[in-house]
CSV table of C-alpha atoms in Angstrom, one decimal:
chain,number,residue,atom,x,y,z
A,86,UNK,CA,-61.4,70.9,61.8
A,87,UNK,CA,-61.6,73.0,64.8
A,88,UNK,CA,-58.0,73.9,65.3
A,89,UNK,CA,-54.4,73.3,64.1
A,90,UNK,CA,-53.8,71.4,67.3
A,91,UNK,CA,-56.6,68.9,66.5
A,92,UNK,CA,-55.2,68.4,62.8
A,93,UNK,CA,-51.8,67.9,64.3
A,94,UNK,CA,-53.1,65.2,66.7
A,95,UNK,CA,-54.9,63.5,63.9
A,96,UNK,CA,-51.7,63.5,61.7
A,97,UNK,CA,-49.9,62.0,64.6
A,98,UNK,CA,-52.4,59.2,64.7
A,99,UNK,CA,-52.4,58.8,60.9
A,100,UNK,CA,-48.6,58.2,60.7
A,101,UNK,CA,-47.7,56.7,64.1
A,102,UNK,CA,-50.8,55.0,65.6
A,103,UNK,CA,-50.6,51.1,66.1
A,104,UNK,CA,-54.5,50.9,66.1
A,105,UNK,CA,-55.7,50.3,62.6
A,106,UNK,CA,-59.1,51.6,63.3
A,107,UNK,CA,-57.7,54.9,64.7
A,108,UNK,CA,-55.4,55.3,61.6
A,109,UNK,CA,-58.4,54.6,59.4
A,110,UNK,CA,-60.5,57.3,61.1
A,111,UNK,CA,-57.6,59.9,60.7
A,112,UNK,CA,-57.2,58.9,57.0
A,113,UNK,CA,-61.0,59.5,56.4
A,114,UNK,CA,-61.0,62.8,58.3
A,115,UNK,CA,-58.0,64.1,56.4
A,116,UNK,CA,-58.8,62.8,53.0
A,117,UNK,CA,-60.2,66.2,52.1
A,118,UNK,CA,-56.9,67.7,51.9
A,119,UNK,CA,-55.8,65.6,49.1
A,120,UNK,CA,-59.0,65.4,47.1
A,121,UNK,CA,-60.6,68.9,47.3
A,122,UNK,CA,-58.9,71.8,45.6
A,123,UNK,CA,-60.5,74.2,48.0
A,124,UNK,CA,-58.0,72.8,50.6
A,125,UNK,CA,-55.0,73.9,48.8
A,126,UNK,CA,-54.8,77.1,50.7
A,127,UNK,CA,-55.2,75.2,54.0
A,128,UNK,CA,-52.3,73.0,53.1
A,129,UNK,CA,-50.1,76.1,52.7
A,130,UNK,CA,-51.6,77.4,56.2
A,131,UNK,CA,-50.4,74.1,57.6
A,132,UNK,CA,-46.9,74.4,56.1
A,133,UNK,CA,-46.6,77.9,57.5
A,134,UNK,CA,-47.9,77.2,61.0
A,135,UNK,CA,-47.8,73.6,62.0
A,136,UNK,CA,-45.2,72.7,64.5
A,137,UNK,CA,-45.3,68.9,63.9
A,138,UNK,CA,-43.4,67.1,61.1
A,139,UNK,CA,-46.5,64.9,60.6
A,140,UNK,CA,-48.8,67.7,59.7
A,141,UNK,CA,-46.1,69.1,57.4
A,142,UNK,CA,-46.0,65.6,55.8
A,143,UNK,CA,-49.8,65.5,55.4
A,144,UNK,CA,-49.8,68.9,53.7
A,145,UNK,CA,-47.0,68.0,51.4
A,146,UNK,CA,-48.3,64.6,50.4
A,147,UNK,CA,-51.9,66.2,50.0
A,148,UNK,CA,-50.6,68.7,47.7
A,149,UNK,CA,-48.6,66.1,45.6
A,150,UNK,CA,-51.9,64.1,45.1
A,151,UNK,CA,-53.7,67.4,44.0
A,152,UNK,CA,-50.9,68.3,41.6
A,153,UNK,CA,-50.9,64.9,40.0
A,154,UNK,CA,-54.6,64.2,39.9
A,155,UNK,CA,-56.3,67.5,39.5
A,156,UNK,CA,-56.2,69.9,36.4
A,157,UNK,CA,-55.0,72.9,38.5
A,158,UNK,CA,-55.0,76.4,37.0
A,159,UNK,CA,-51.7,77.6,35.6
A,160,UNK,CA,-51.4,80.5,38.0
A,161,UNK,CA,-52.1,78.2,40.9
A,162,UNK,CA,-49.4,75.9,39.9
A,163,UNK,CA,-47.0,78.6,39.4
A,164,UNK,CA,-47.8,80.1,42.9
A,165,UNK,CA,-47.2,76.6,44.4
A,166,UNK,CA,-44.0,76.5,42.6
A,167,UNK,CA,-42.8,79.8,43.9
A,168,UNK,CA,-44.0,79.1,47.4
A,169,UNK,CA,-42.1,75.8,47.5
A,170,UNK,CA,-38.9,77.0,46.4
A,171,UNK,CA,-38.9,79.9,48.8
A,172,UNK,CA,-40.1,77.5,51.6
A,173,UNK,CA,-37.2,75.1,51.0
A,174,UNK,CA,-34.8,77.9,51.1
A,175,UNK,CA,-36.1,79.6,54.4
A,176,UNK,CA,-37.5,76.7,56.2
A,177,UNK,CA,-35.3,73.7,55.1
A,178,UNK,CA,-32.8,73.8,57.9
A,179,UNK,CA,-35.6,73.3,60.4
A,180,UNK,CA,-37.3,70.3,58.7
A,181,UNK,CA,-37.0,66.5,59.2
A,182,UNK,CA,-35.4,64.9,56.3
A,183,UNK,CA,-38.5,62.9,55.3
A,184,UNK,CA,-40.5,66.2,55.1
A,185,UNK,CA,-37.7,67.8,53.0
A,186,UNK,CA,-37.8,64.7,50.6
A,187,UNK,CA,-41.6,64.9,50.4
A,188,UNK,CA,-41.5,68.6,49.6
A,189,UNK,CA,-38.7,68.2,47.0
A,190,UNK,CA,-40.9,65.4,45.3
A,191,UNK,CA,-43.8,67.8,45.3
A,192,UNK,CA,-41.7,70.7,43.9
A,193,UNK,CA,-40.3,68.5,41.2
A,194,UNK,CA,-43.7,67.0,40.3
A,195,UNK,CA,-45.0,70.7,39.8
A,196,UNK,CA,-42.0,71.4,37.7
A,197,UNK,CA,-42.7,68.4,35.4
A,198,UNK,CA,-46.2,69.0,35.1
A,199,UNK,CA,-45.8,72.6,34.1
A,200,UNK,CA,-42.5,72.2,32.1
A,201,UNK,CA,-44.2,72.9,28.7
A,202,UNK,CA,-46.8,75.5,30.1
A,203,UNK,CA,-44.5,78.5,31.2
A,204,UNK,CA,-41.0,79.4,31.1
A,205,UNK,CA,-40.8,79.8,34.8
A,206,UNK,CA,-41.0,76.1,35.4
A,207,UNK,CA,-37.8,75.8,33.3
A,208,UNK,CA,-35.9,78.0,35.8
A,209,UNK,CA,-35.5,75.1,38.1
A,210,UNK,CA,-31.8,74.4,37.5
A,211,UNK,CA,-30.8,78.0,38.0
A,212,UNK,CA,-32.7,78.2,41.1
A,213,UNK,CA,-31.2,75.0,42.4
A,214,UNK,CA,-27.7,76.5,41.7
A,215,UNK,CA,-28.6,79.2,44.2
A,216,UNK,CA,-28.8,76.6,47.0
A,217,UNK,CA,-25.3,75.3,45.9
A,218,UNK,CA,-23.7,78.6,46.9
A,219,UNK,CA,-25.0,78.7,50.3
A,220,UNK,CA,-24.5,76.6,53.6
A,221,UNK,CA,-23.7,72.9,53.6
A,222,UNK,CA,-27.3,72.2,54.4
A,223,UNK,CA,-28.6,74.3,51.4
A,224,UNK,CA,-26.0,72.7,49.2
A,225,UNK,CA,-27.7,69.4,50.0
A,226,UNK,CA,-31.0,70.6,49.3
A,227,UNK,CA,-29.9,71.9,45.9
A,228,UNK,CA,-28.3,68.5,44.9
A,229,UNK,CA,-31.4,66.6,46.2
A,230,UNK,CA,-33.8,68.8,44.1
A,231,UNK,CA,-31.6,68.0,40.9
A,232,UNK,CA,-31.5,64.2,41.7
A,233,UNK,CA,-35.3,64.2,42.3
A,234,UNK,CA,-35.9,66.4,39.1
A,235,UNK,CA,-34.2,63.9,36.9
A,236,UNK,CA,-36.1,60.9,38.5
A,237,UNK,CA,-39.3,62.7,37.9
A,238,UNK,CA,-38.5,63.4,34.3
A,239,UNK,CA,-37.2,59.9,33.7
A,240,UNK,CA,-40.3,58.1,35.0
A,241,UNK,CA,-43.9,58.2,33.6
A,242,UNK,CA,-46.6,59.5,36.0
A,243,UNK,CA,-50.1,58.5,36.3
A,244,UNK,CA,-51.3,62.1,35.7
A,245,UNK,CA,-49.6,62.4,32.3
A,246,UNK,CA,-50.2,60.6,29.1
A,247,UNK,CA,-47.2,58.7,27.7
A,248,UNK,CA,-47.0,61.2,24.8
A,249,UNK,CA,-46.8,64.2,27.1
A,250,UNK,CA,-44.4,62.5,29.3
A,251,UNK,CA,-42.0,62.0,26.3
A,252,UNK,CA,-42.5,65.5,25.3
A,253,UNK,CA,-41.5,66.8,28.6
A,254,UNK,CA,-38.6,64.3,29.1
A,255,UNK,CA,-37.1,65.2,25.7
A,256,UNK,CA,-37.4,68.8,26.2
A,257,UNK,CA,-35.8,68.5,29.6
A,258,UNK,CA,-33.0,66.4,28.2
A,259,UNK,CA,-32.3,69.0,25.3
A,260,UNK,CA,-32.6,72.1,27.6
A,261,UNK,CA,-31.3,71.2,31.1
A,262,UNK,CA,-29.7,67.8,31.4
A,263,UNK,CA,-26.2,68.7,30.2
A,264,UNK,CA,-26.2,71.7,32.5
A,265,UNK,CA,-27.1,69.5,35.3
A,266,UNK,CA,-24.3,67.0,34.5
A,267,UNK,CA,-21.8,69.9,34.5
A,268,UNK,CA,-23.1,71.0,38.0
A,269,UNK,CA,-22.4,67.5,39.2
A,270,UNK,CA,-18.9,67.5,37.9
A,271,UNK,CA,-18.3,70.9,39.5
A,272,UNK,CA,-19.6,69.7,42.7
A,273,UNK,CA,-17.6,66.6,42.7
A,274,UNK,CA,-14.4,68.8,42.3
A,275,UNK,CA,-15.5,71.0,45.1
A,276,UNK,CA,-16.2,68.0,47.4
A,277,UNK,CA,-13.0,66.0,46.7
A,278,UNK,CA,-11.8,66.6,50.2
A,279,UNK,CA,-15.0,65.9,52.0
A,280,UNK,CA,-14.5,62.0,51.8
A,281,UNK,CA,-17.5,59.8,52.4
A,282,UNK,CA,-19.8,62.9,53.1
A,283,UNK,CA,-23.5,63.0,52.2
A,284,UNK,CA,-22.8,65.8,49.8
A,285,UNK,CA,-20.3,63.5,47.8
A,286,UNK,CA,-22.9,60.7,47.7
A,287,UNK,CA,-25.5,63.2,46.3
A,288,UNK,CA,-23.2,64.7,43.8
A,289,UNK,CA,-22.1,61.0,42.6
A,290,UNK,CA,-25.8,60.0,42.5
A,291,UNK,CA,-26.6,63.1,40.4
A,292,UNK,CA,-23.8,62.6,37.9
A,293,UNK,CA,-24.9,58.8,37.4
A,294,UNK,CA,-28.6,59.7,36.9
A,295,UNK,CA,-27.5,62.2,34.1
A,296,UNK,CA,-25.4,59.6,32.4
A,297,UNK,CA,-28.1,56.8,32.6
A,298,UNK,CA,-30.9,59.1,31.4
A,299,UNK,CA,-33.0,57.6,28.6
A,300,UNK,CA,-31.4,59.7,25.8
A,301,UNK,CA,-33.1,58.0,22.9
A,302,UNK,CA,-36.5,57.7,24.4
A,303,UNK,CA,-36.6,53.8,24.8
A,304,UNK,CA,-35.9,52.9,28.4
A,305,UNK,CA,-33.3,50.0,28.6
A,306,UNK,CA,-33.0,47.5,31.3
A,307,UNK,CA,-30.5,48.8,33.7
A,308,UNK,CA,-29.8,45.3,35.1
A,309,UNK,CA,-28.6,44.3,31.7
A,310,UNK,CA,-24.8,43.9,30.9
A,311,UNK,CA,-25.5,45.2,27.4
A,312,UNK,CA,-24.7,49.0,27.5
A,313,UNK,CA,-23.2,49.1,24.0
A,314,UNK,CA,-26.1,50.9,22.4
A,315,UNK,CA,-26.1,53.9,24.9
A,316,UNK,CA,-26.3,57.1,22.8
A,317,UNK,CA,-25.8,60.7,24.0
A,318,UNK,CA,-26.5,64.0,22.0
A,319,UNK,CA,-23.5,65.4,20.1
A,320,UNK,CA,-23.6,68.5,22.4
A,321,UNK,CA,-22.5,66.1,25.3
A,322,UNK,CA,-19.3,64.8,23.5
A,323,UNK,CA,-16.9,67.6,24.4
A,324,UNK,CA,-17.6,67.1,28.1
A,325,UNK,CA,-17.7,63.2,28.0
A,326,UNK,CA,-14.4,63.0,25.9
A,327,UNK,CA,-12.6,65.7,28.2
A,328,UNK,CA,-10.0,63.7,30.1
A,329,UNK,CA,-10.7,65.6,33.2
A,330,UNK,CA,-14.3,64.2,33.3
A,331,UNK,CA,-13.0,60.8,33.3
A,332,UNK,CA,-10.3,61.6,35.8
A,333,UNK,CA,-12.6,62.8,38.4
A,334,UNK,CA,-14.1,59.5,38.5
A,335,UNK,CA,-10.9,57.7,38.8
A,336,UNK,CA,-9.9,60.0,41.6
A,337,UNK,CA,-13.1,59.2,43.5
A,338,UNK,CA,-12.7,55.6,43.0
A,339,UNK,CA,-9.2,55.9,44.7
A,340,UNK,CA,-10.4,57.8,47.6
A,341,UNK,CA,-13.8,56.1,48.4
A,342,UNK,CA,-14.7,52.9,50.1
A,343,UNK,CA,-17.7,50.5,49.6
A,344,UNK,CA,-20.5,51.2,49.0
A,345,UNK,CA,-19.6,54.6,47.6
A,346,UNK,CA,-16.8,53.1,45.4
A,347,UNK,CA,-19.2,50.7,43.8
A,348,UNK,CA,-21.3,53.7,42.7
A,349,UNK,CA,-18.2,55.3,41.4
A,350,UNK,CA,-17.3,52.2,39.4
A,351,UNK,CA,-20.8,52.5,37.8
A,352,UNK,CA,-19.9,56.0,36.7
A,353,UNK,CA,-16.5,54.7,35.2
A,354,UNK,CA,-18.5,52.1,33.3
A,355,UNK,CA,-20.7,54.6,31.8
A,356,UNK,CA,-18.0,56.9,31.1
A,357,UNK,CA,-15.8,54.4,29.3
A,358,UNK,CA,-18.5,53.0,27.1
A,359,UNK,CA,-19.7,56.8,26.2
A,360,UNK,CA,-16.3,58.0,25.4
A,361,UNK,CA,-15.8,55.1,23.0
């Protein structure tokens, strides 16, 4: 690759070209970024210097594949983790939504794969809370990180054995999930007057993901009507049984309209069952 401009042009063709042969050529040329660990530093260079969202998307998606499929050294994974959280904090307001989503997925994948390897990976909730105390845009990034983190922890990944996945998921459940649920409730209280906003949707989605987490380690069918076997850790009961917790969802049901009110109804359903 002779220049960043040439790479950006290839990325543009990879994601936007209507010519299948042109897309295939771009994919072949750019494949090295996702398969060769020597290109990880170049992905960071792209993130720091590229001006087009498609080049940023290439770097992010390539790093995601590297983190998932390669056995990267611990220090390198820690460096990627630290780089991403700072990048989202400083560059987030300038990024396209699809780039932000890709970077957050990458960040949460790094966190999950390193959860049992170093305490730094388990600082993610504290670091996400720093976003919630800043601008509206940063508030949204913080909620998106926590939403994606729960999704990552809840679902198996091709790069992890089922046993490792369960160990990580159970550790995350025991150490961080209740704290995240409390964050979602606090956010909902703060956003009550921001009717119909994206932040409200993110906070509601976060609380529902917390309540529907696979607490006992045997995923249930969420399309089923049988929720009677849902179990929560005893440490959750004071929060679940607090009348203020149920009241916040009744309040939201009263002030929201479809489709948001349907999501609130899902919260109420979980809350009523869990509080029995």
